[in-house]
């Protein structure tokens, strides 16, 4: 039987206790075993026992934010998956991408999605964008023990700030460290093994106030450059037709580019590289 | 020593029932009905902040009448129940039936074990993929469950029976949103007027929301502001029973300014099972 269910069928007292709008806080009372970071780990390093997710890039545009992630997961020198998805909509106006231990990252991101939706339903209003980033930081902080044993996971969070005074500067990006530090980034950021190369590419090409379409193209170029230099980052797979996941968050909400749209951009980037491999 | 009077269990239960019924009858009413595009909730509610109608999960909505603190408590418990189930299993495993069951057990236990029963009546509705899969449950203060999926209508609160009569008289499951709203407002206004006259209800007196069958992910939408006024004014301009202009009205409703926000993004999908249909949705 799943945790938190009373055999008599009635809702247990912890469900009807008023006070919290946080799903994580509720879980810690109703079903603490479902929370990541609460499980005891065996002593010693646990890296390379499970797949690792790699590069995510995000950048702000005049209309909002763009986030893109490659599709590769690695385990040591092996490719664990060539079509993993690492970029998700956290809610209607924000996006989250994960790098590091894939299993922990996906669990954390799922919990984060429920956390935001739960708050919105109970309170009847959404958390502020900074509030969401701080919530995510708390979750990362709770994973510190596991992170030090090699199961680290780092998210990248970006969203459209519906409370912003100037809609042209409503796109915001937040990065995190394993200790739970949260930092607002200006313009663009990347995480994961290929982030060094993706950021170098973006540094040369990114301009303040780019359009959304240009932003998508820039993100795709940056991922190509990361895949060019980093073995753990996958490039566009033209034979199997697997392309990076690209998402946007604008005033209209968060949206994932369809496979065809992402394929079109990726193919254009590849065409450009046929003439000039350096971009 | 004070004299202990004997009260039979029947008497105690009767007193509690009467107490709860009186409390519920004092409040303004809520109606829930199915229409071609989903399930419609209409509440007479002057407050824009204290809701009687709420979202529980992707395809499940909640409506209540009675004491606010009591049904608010049940609402939050329902959201926790749904979110915990969806998180431990999958989003598809959250059902109105399970929630109605949990509510029934909870209300029943409170009714028999506590000296004061909850003065609430609640509705749990789930929108199905097809109209015949819609589920409507009405729960009363003593934990009784009434499955109203067949009739497709629920009226709760003061003079619920009179309202219900108007509703059932004209309800059809294939009504347009505009017709359904028109019927709901007419039924709510059919009681409480001076000298038995019907009342006219304005947009500001109504809380309106739908579970939209055609959406993926979170289907609950509040219809507020211009979208609601639009639907209600069209009601005056057109003759009774005319189903014209239903599509624009539905579209307008979907794009209305709302608290709930556009939840049809892929955020609403569990990452474990990605729904390809949600991928391209704006």
PDB file of C-alpha atoms in Angstrom, chain A residues 3-4 14 16 31 34 42 66 79 87 104 134 136 139 145 147 157 182 188 222-223 225 232 252 271 275:
ATOM      1  CA  UNK A   3       2.293   5.727   1.949  1.00  0.00           C
ATOM      2  CA  UNK A   4      -0.191   8.181   3.353  1.00  0.00           C
ATOM      3  CA  UNK A  14      -2.059  14.927   8.195  1.00  0.00           C
ATOM      4  CA  UNK A  16      -6.610  17.841   6.842  1.00  0.00           C
ATOM      5  CA  UNK A  31       5.327   9.878   3.273  1.00  0.00           C
ATOM      6  CA  UNK A  34       9.152   9.355  -1.028  1.00  0.00           C
ATOM      7  CA  UNK A  42      26.184   3.101   1.484  1.00  0.00           C
ATOM      8  CA  UNK A  66      14.923  29.590 -24.486  1.00  0.00           C
ATOM      9  CA  UNK A  79      26.352   5.887 -24.063  1.00  0.00           C
ATOM     10  CA  UNK A  87      14.602  19.810 -20.331  1.00  0.00           C
ATOM     11  CA  UNK A 104      18.126  11.676  -9.068  1.00  0.00           C
ATOM     12  CA  UNK A 134      14.538  29.369  -4.061  1.00  0.00           C
ATOM     13  CA  UNK A 136      14.470  24.447  -6.193  1.00  0.00           C
ATOM     14  CA  UNK A 139      15.682  20.690  -2.888  1.00  0.00           C
ATOM     15  CA  UNK A 145      24.957  14.200   1.114  1.00  0.00           C
ATOM     16  CA  UNK A 147      26.081  14.724  -4.131  1.00  0.00           C
ATOM     17  CA  UNK A 157      16.126  27.096 -14.086  1.00  0.00           C
ATOM     18  CA  UNK A 182      21.244  30.074  -6.280  1.00  0.00           C
ATOM     19  CA  UNK A 188      22.851  33.108 -20.930  1.00  0.00           C
ATOM     20  CA  UNK A 222      25.882  26.197 -28.779  1.00  0.00           C
ATOM     21  CA  UNK A 223      24.814  22.562 -28.309  1.00  0.00           C
ATOM     22  CA  UNK A 225      29.715  23.259 -30.382  1.00  0.00           C
ATOM     23  CA  UNK A 232      29.352  13.147 -23.270  1.00  0.00           C
ATOM     24  CA  UNK A 252       2.084  32.966 -23.815  1.00  0.00           C
ATOM     25  CA  UNK A 271      24.028  22.669 -43.162  1.00  0.00           C
ATOM     26  CA  UNK A 275      30.475  24.929 -45.179  1.00  0.00           C
TER      27      UNK A 275
END
